[in-house]
mmCIF file of C-alpha atoms in Angstrom:
data_model
loop_
_atom_site.group_PDB
_atom_site.id
_atom_site.type_symbol
_atom_site.label_atom_id
_atom_site.label_comp_id
_atom_site.label_asym_id
_atom_site.label_seq_id
_atom_site.Cartn_x
_atom_site.Cartn_y
_atom_site.Cartn_z
ATOM 1 C CA ASP A 1 43.285 26.486 -40.167
ATOM 2 C CA GLY A 2 41.693 23.076 -40.292
ATOM 3 C CA GLY A 3 42.891 20.361 -38.007
ATOM 4 C CA ILE A 4 42.233 17.965 -35.154
ATOM 5 C CA THR A 5 42.102 19.153 -31.565
ATOM 6 C CA GLN A 6 42.634 16.746 -28.710
ATOM 7 C CA SER A 7 42.019 17.795 -25.141
ATOM 8 C CA PRO A 8 43.255 17.794 -22.534
ATOM 9 C CA LYS A 9 46.937 17.466 -23.331
ATOM 10 C CA TYR A 10 47.608 15.817 -19.958
ATOM 11 C CA LEU A 11 45.096 13.882 -17.874
ATOM 12 C CA PHE A 12 45.409 12.149 -14.537
ATOM 13 C CA ARG A 13 43.040 9.384 -13.513
ATOM 14 C CA LYS A 14 42.494 7.843 -10.135
ATOM 15 C CA GLU A 15 41.987 4.121 -9.769
ATOM 16 C CA GLY A 16 38.402 3.122 -10.552
ATOM 17 C CA GLN A 17 37.547 6.363 -12.311
ATOM 18 C CA ASN A 18 36.201 6.826 -15.830
ATOM 19 C CA VAL A 19 37.703 9.610 -17.912
ATOM 20 C CA THR A 20 36.801 10.988 -21.337
ATOM 21 C CA LEU A 21 39.285 12.206 -23.927
ATOM 22 C CA SER A 22 38.033 14.732 -26.443
ATOM 23 C CA CYS A 23 38.742 14.705 -30.187
ATOM 24 C CA GLU A 24 37.283 17.365 -32.487
ATOM 25 C CA GLN A 25 38.048 17.949 -36.167
ATOM 26 C CA ASN A 26 37.064 20.731 -38.561
ATOM 27 C CA LEU A 27 38.407 19.056 -41.693
ATOM 28 C CA ASN A 28 35.026 17.667 -42.758
ATOM 29 C CA HIS A 29 36.573 14.212 -42.591
ATOM 30 C CA ASP A 30 34.277 11.218 -42.487
ATOM 31 C CA ALA A 31 36.344 8.620 -40.666
ATOM 32 C CA MET A 32 37.909 9.023 -37.238
ATOM 33 C CA TYR A 33 40.213 6.743 -35.257
ATOM 34 C CA TRP A 34 41.628 6.280 -31.776
ATOM 35 C CA TYR A 35 45.066 4.763 -31.268
ATOM 36 C CA ARG A 36 47.000 3.992 -28.127
ATOM 37 C CA GLN A 37 50.778 4.427 -28.102
ATOM 38 C CA ASP A 38 53.045 2.680 -25.625
ATOM 39 C CA PRO A 39 56.859 2.733 -25.761
ATOM 40 C CA GLY A 40 58.164 0.050 -28.108
ATOM 41 C CA GLN A 41 54.691 -1.079 -29.175
ATOM 42 C CA GLY A 42 53.863 1.408 -31.866
ATOM 43 C CA LEU A 43 50.256 2.454 -32.448
ATOM 44 C CA ARG A 44 47.461 0.068 -31.587
ATOM 45 C CA LEU A 45 43.915 0.662 -32.828
ATOM 46 C CA ILE A 46 41.222 1.061 -30.161
ATOM 47 C CA TYR A 47 38.103 2.093 -32.078
ATOM 48 C CA TYR A 48 37.233 3.702 -35.384
ATOM 49 C CA SER A 49 34.180 5.257 -36.973
ATOM 50 C CA GLN A 50 33.452 5.766 -40.635
ATOM 51 C CA ILE A 51 30.092 7.536 -40.314
ATOM 52 C CA VAL A 52 27.993 9.209 -37.645
ATOM 53 C CA ASN A 53 26.303 6.844 -35.174
ATOM 54 C CA ASP A 54 28.452 3.901 -36.233
ATOM 55 C CA PHE A 55 31.810 2.625 -34.961
ATOM 56 C CA GLN A 56 33.871 -0.552 -34.925
ATOM 57 C CA LYS A 57 36.187 -2.139 -32.387
ATOM 58 C CA GLY A 58 39.862 -2.213 -33.088
ATOM 59 C CA ASP A 59 42.496 -4.567 -31.740
ATOM 60 C CA ILE A 60 42.415 -3.403 -28.113
ATOM 61 C CA ALA A 61 38.849 -2.143 -27.472
ATOM 62 C CA GLU A 62 38.374 -3.794 -24.065
ATOM 63 C CA GLY A 63 37.991 -1.203 -21.320
ATOM 64 C CA TYR A 64 37.229 1.625 -23.736
ATOM 65 C CA SER A 65 34.040 3.096 -25.190
ATOM 66 C CA VAL A 66 33.293 5.698 -27.866
ATOM 67 C CA SER A 67 30.429 7.635 -29.414
ATOM 68 C CA ARG A 68 29.976 9.406 -32.744
ATOM 69 C CA GLU A 69 26.969 11.662 -32.448
ATOM 70 C CA LYS A 70 28.430 14.373 -34.669
ATOM 71 C CA LYS A 71 30.714 14.157 -37.666
ATOM 72 C CA GLU A 72 33.196 16.509 -36.010
ATOM 73 C CA SER A 73 33.517 14.723 -32.690
ATOM 74 C CA PHE A 74 34.725 11.278 -31.564
ATOM 75 C CA PRO A 75 35.247 11.171 -27.780
ATOM 76 C CA LEU A 76 36.959 8.214 -26.118
ATOM 77 C CA THR A 77 36.030 7.084 -22.597
ATOM 78 C CA VAL A 78 38.589 5.086 -20.662
ATOM 79 C CA THR A 79 36.586 3.059 -18.176
ATOM 80 C CA SER A 80 37.600 1.538 -14.862
ATOM 81 C CA ALA A 81 37.667 -1.828 -16.659
ATOM 82 C CA GLN A 82 40.847 -0.768 -18.464
ATOM 83 C CA LYS A 83 43.467 -2.065 -16.057
ATOM 84 C CA ASN A 84 46.509 -0.383 -17.522
ATOM 85 C CA PRO A 85 45.384 2.903 -19.071
ATOM 86 C CA THR A 86 48.591 4.878 -18.687
ATOM 87 C CA ALA A 87 49.578 5.694 -22.289
ATOM 88 C CA PHE A 88 49.629 8.337 -24.998
ATOM 89 C CA TYR A 89 46.349 8.472 -26.919
ATOM 90 C CA LEU A 90 46.162 9.686 -30.499
ATOM 91 C CA CYS A 91 43.110 10.624 -32.519
ATOM 92 C CA ALA A 92 43.194 10.696 -36.329
ATOM 93 C CA SER A 93 40.839 11.341 -39.228
ATOM 94 C CA THR A 94 40.635 10.723 -42.955
ATOM 95 C CA PRO A 95 38.400 11.977 -45.768
ATOM 96 C CA LEU A 96 35.873 9.793 -47.526
ATOM 97 C CA THR A 97 38.037 9.883 -50.651
ATOM 98 C CA TRP A 98 40.838 8.028 -48.976
ATOM 99 C CA PRO A 99 43.783 8.538 -48.762
ATOM 100 C CA GLY A 100 43.500 12.211 -49.617
ATOM 101 C CA ASP A 101 46.758 14.110 -49.315
ATOM 102 C CA TYR A 102 48.066 12.688 -46.061
ATOM 103 C CA GLY A 103 46.291 9.425 -45.320
ATOM 104 C CA TYR A 104 45.645 10.193 -41.676
ATOM 105 C CA THR A 105 45.674 13.614 -40.053
ATOM 106 C CA PHE A 106 46.604 13.286 -36.391
ATOM 107 C CA GLY A 107 45.832 15.320 -33.322
ATOM 108 C CA SER A 108 48.582 16.264 -30.851
ATOM 109 C CA GLY A 109 47.642 13.543 -28.419
ATOM 110 C CA THR A 110 46.557 13.177 -24.785
ATOM 111 C CA ARG A 111 48.885 11.698 -22.203
ATOM 112 C CA LEU A 112 46.871 9.792 -19.609
ATOM 113 C CA THR A 113 48.456 8.817 -16.311
ATOM 114 C CA VAL A 114 46.929 6.753 -13.525
ATOM 115 C CA VAL A 115 47.717 8.138 -10.079
ATOM 116 C CA ALA B 1 45.957 -9.826 -42.604
ATOM 117 C CA GLN B 2 48.049 -6.710 -42.974
ATOM 118 C CA SER B 3 51.299 -6.168 -41.110
ATOM 119 C CA VAL B 4 54.333 -3.929 -41.017
ATOM 120 C CA ALA B 5 57.792 -4.676 -39.682
ATOM 121 C CA GLN B 6 60.366 -2.083 -38.743
ATOM 122 C CA PRO B 7 63.315 -4.288 -37.840
ATOM 123 C CA GLU B 8 65.388 -1.615 -36.093
ATOM 124 C CA ASP B 9 64.257 -0.039 -32.840
ATOM 125 C CA GLN B 10 67.028 2.548 -33.081
ATOM 126 C CA VAL B 11 69.148 3.971 -35.892
ATOM 127 C CA ASN B 12 72.138 6.184 -35.165
ATOM 128 C CA VAL B 13 73.781 8.259 -37.874
ATOM 129 C CA ALA B 14 76.261 11.099 -37.974
ATOM 130 C CA GLU B 15 75.097 14.470 -39.228
ATOM 131 C CA GLY B 16 75.750 14.820 -42.960
ATOM 132 C CA ASN B 17 75.755 11.072 -43.579
ATOM 133 C CA PRO B 18 72.997 9.295 -45.491
ATOM 134 C CA LEU B 19 70.296 7.600 -43.454
ATOM 135 C CA THR B 20 68.016 4.643 -44.063
ATOM 136 C CA VAL B 21 65.080 3.517 -41.930
ATOM 137 C CA LYS B 22 63.806 0.114 -42.953
ATOM 138 C CA CYS B 23 60.226 -1.085 -43.446
ATOM 139 C CA THR B 24 58.785 -4.298 -44.823
ATOM 140 C CA TYR B 25 55.105 -5.039 -45.188
ATOM 141 C CA SER B 26 52.584 -7.769 -45.832
ATOM 142 C CA VAL B 27 49.200 -7.212 -47.507
ATOM 143 C CA SER B 28 46.933 -9.038 -49.904
ATOM 144 C CA GLY B 29 47.241 -7.315 -53.245
ATOM 145 C CA ASN B 30 48.758 -3.900 -53.837
ATOM 146 C CA PRO B 31 49.520 -1.600 -50.922
ATOM 147 C CA TYR B 32 49.067 1.961 -49.808
ATOM 148 C CA LEU B 33 52.288 2.797 -47.919
ATOM 149 C CA PHE B 34 53.034 5.748 -45.674
ATOM 150 C CA TRP B 35 55.800 7.199 -43.562
ATOM 151 C CA TYR B 36 55.031 9.437 -40.608
ATOM 152 C CA VAL B 37 57.338 11.219 -38.158
ATOM 153 C CA GLN B 38 56.679 11.943 -34.487
ATOM 154 C CA TYR B 39 58.440 14.470 -32.283
ATOM 155 C CA PRO B 40 58.225 14.158 -28.476
ATOM 156 C CA ASN B 41 54.715 14.487 -27.051
ATOM 157 C CA ARG B 42 53.264 15.315 -30.446
ATOM 158 C CA GLY B 43 51.017 13.624 -32.969
ATOM 159 C CA LEU B 44 52.316 11.994 -36.117
ATOM 160 C CA GLN B 45 53.127 14.134 -39.133
ATOM 161 C CA PHE B 46 52.891 12.948 -42.725
ATOM 162 C CA LEU B 47 56.184 12.539 -44.611
ATOM 163 C CA LEU B 48 55.297 10.736 -47.815
ATOM 164 C CA LYS B 49 53.074 8.094 -49.384
ATOM 165 C CA TYR B 50 53.135 5.512 -52.148
ATOM 166 C CA ILE B 51 49.971 4.584 -53.989
ATOM 167 C CA THR B 52 50.913 3.780 -57.562
ATOM 168 C CA GLY B 53 53.416 5.020 -60.112
ATOM 169 C CA ASP B 54 57.126 5.684 -59.641
ATOM 170 C CA ASN B 55 58.812 3.446 -57.149
ATOM 171 C CA LEU B 56 60.844 6.361 -55.771
ATOM 172 C CA VAL B 57 58.642 8.709 -53.783
ATOM 173 C CA LYS B 58 59.829 12.120 -52.639
ATOM 174 C CA GLY B 59 58.388 13.710 -49.522
ATOM 175 C CA SER B 60 58.792 16.446 -46.960
ATOM 176 C CA TYR B 61 62.095 17.696 -45.482
ATOM 177 C CA GLY B 62 64.226 16.004 -48.159
ATOM 178 C CA PHE B 63 63.083 12.477 -47.343
ATOM 179 C CA GLU B 64 62.367 9.881 -49.973
ATOM 180 C CA ALA B 65 61.323 6.236 -49.990
ATOM 181 C CA GLU B 66 61.749 3.422 -52.461
ATOM 182 C CA PHE B 67 58.942 0.953 -53.048
ATOM 183 C CA ASN B 68 60.234 -2.537 -53.870
ATOM 184 C CA LYS B 69 57.404 -4.908 -54.657
ATOM 185 C CA SER B 70 59.517 -8.045 -54.956
ATOM 186 C CA GLN B 71 61.076 -7.459 -51.537
ATOM 187 C CA THR B 72 57.845 -6.004 -50.064
ATOM 188 C CA SER B 73 59.866 -3.114 -48.707
ATOM 189 C CA PHE B 74 59.440 0.634 -48.420
ATOM 190 C CA HIS B 75 62.641 1.984 -46.870
ATOM 191 C CA LEU B 76 62.884 5.643 -45.908
ATOM 192 C CA LYS B 77 66.025 7.475 -46.993
ATOM 193 C CA LYS B 78 67.688 10.844 -46.858
ATOM 194 C CA PRO B 79 71.002 11.713 -48.544
ATOM 195 C CA SER B 80 72.315 13.929 -45.742
ATOM 196 C CA ALA B 81 70.993 13.688 -42.177
ATOM 197 C CA LEU B 82 70.385 16.698 -39.953
ATOM 198 C CA VAL B 83 70.313 16.786 -36.156
ATOM 199 C CA SER B 84 66.740 18.063 -36.457
ATOM 200 C CA ASP B 85 65.775 14.784 -38.165
ATOM 201 C CA SER B 86 66.088 13.043 -34.791
ATOM 202 C CA ALA B 87 62.603 11.688 -34.056
ATOM 203 C CA LEU B 88 60.449 8.556 -34.076
ATOM 204 C CA TYR B 89 59.499 7.264 -37.528
ATOM 205 C CA PHE B 90 56.525 5.065 -38.353
ATOM 206 C CA CYS B 91 55.782 3.059 -41.470
ATOM 207 C CA ALA B 92 52.125 2.184 -42.181
ATOM 208 C CA VAL B 93 50.286 0.056 -44.731
ATOM 209 C CA ARG B 94 46.840 -0.697 -46.007
ATOM 210 C CA ALA B 95 45.749 -2.843 -48.934
ATOM 211 C CA LEU B 96 44.712 -0.835 -51.969
ATOM 212 C CA ASN B 97 41.331 -2.510 -52.349
ATOM 213 C CA SER B 98 40.373 -3.085 -48.729
ATOM 214 C CA GLY B 99 37.541 -0.588 -48.462
ATOM 215 C CA ASN B 100 38.007 1.573 -45.388
ATOM 216 C CA THR B 101 40.229 -0.773 -43.418
ATOM 217 C CA PRO B 102 42.357 1.219 -40.968
ATOM 218 C CA LEU B 103 46.073 1.680 -41.468
ATOM 219 C CA VAL B 104 48.372 -0.757 -39.716
ATOM 220 C CA PHE B 105 51.465 0.806 -38.184
ATOM 221 C CA GLY B 106 54.888 -0.559 -37.445
ATOM 222 C CA LYS B 107 56.371 -0.282 -33.965
ATOM 223 C CA GLY B 108 58.464 2.704 -34.920
ATOM 224 C CA THR B 109 62.179 3.370 -35.341
ATOM 225 C CA ARG B 110 63.923 6.002 -33.283
ATOM 226 C CA LEU B 111 66.400 7.964 -35.376
ATOM 227 C CA SER B 112 69.220 9.724 -33.608
ATOM 228 C CA VAL B 113 71.406 12.061 -35.655
ATOM 229 C CA ILE B 114 74.637 12.952 -33.894
ATOM 230 C CA ALA B 115 76.429 16.218 -34.545
#
């Protein structure tokens, strides 16, 4: 079955440490997105990419970085510059012929906690 | 600029009663509108979408939504609520002719269906 896989499901980060969240899709979708979810704040856009080797900042990009070296993969790095990284992170993708059937297809998320 | 408002953080309804989750939006021009549902520690799942055509859109699990252009609303409805409908619901919007602009999400409404 096609879908989006996010790993790990749970991640713990120490102060001052960089961590990378994985997002892989086998839907042949062109565009991929990273959102951050905090209680009561909905989904806020971090970064998105419409084609390989190109990406754009979203509303809250500070302290995060991404790469898009392959169509299937869009990893998110949470750097030590992100002062409050504890949140639920969601990856999504869409086909070139937007909106397709579902608009976005979402992964199951990664819960990041600073310890 | 695009925006979505979900005016209720929480909606409580008795099982078997009709439910409504409200959404209003702001875009330039005509909108794409979506409803997604999220269960605990999971990604968002597609419920329904409006692009063009009939103002009443039918979706998954017996949900439907009514597009009202004059009121810029897209309220989610279900004639008879089930306990299993308890979840977090998100409305999202994008302008029809905005290229590949990402979806903008509301802050979410938590639906609680009481047996």
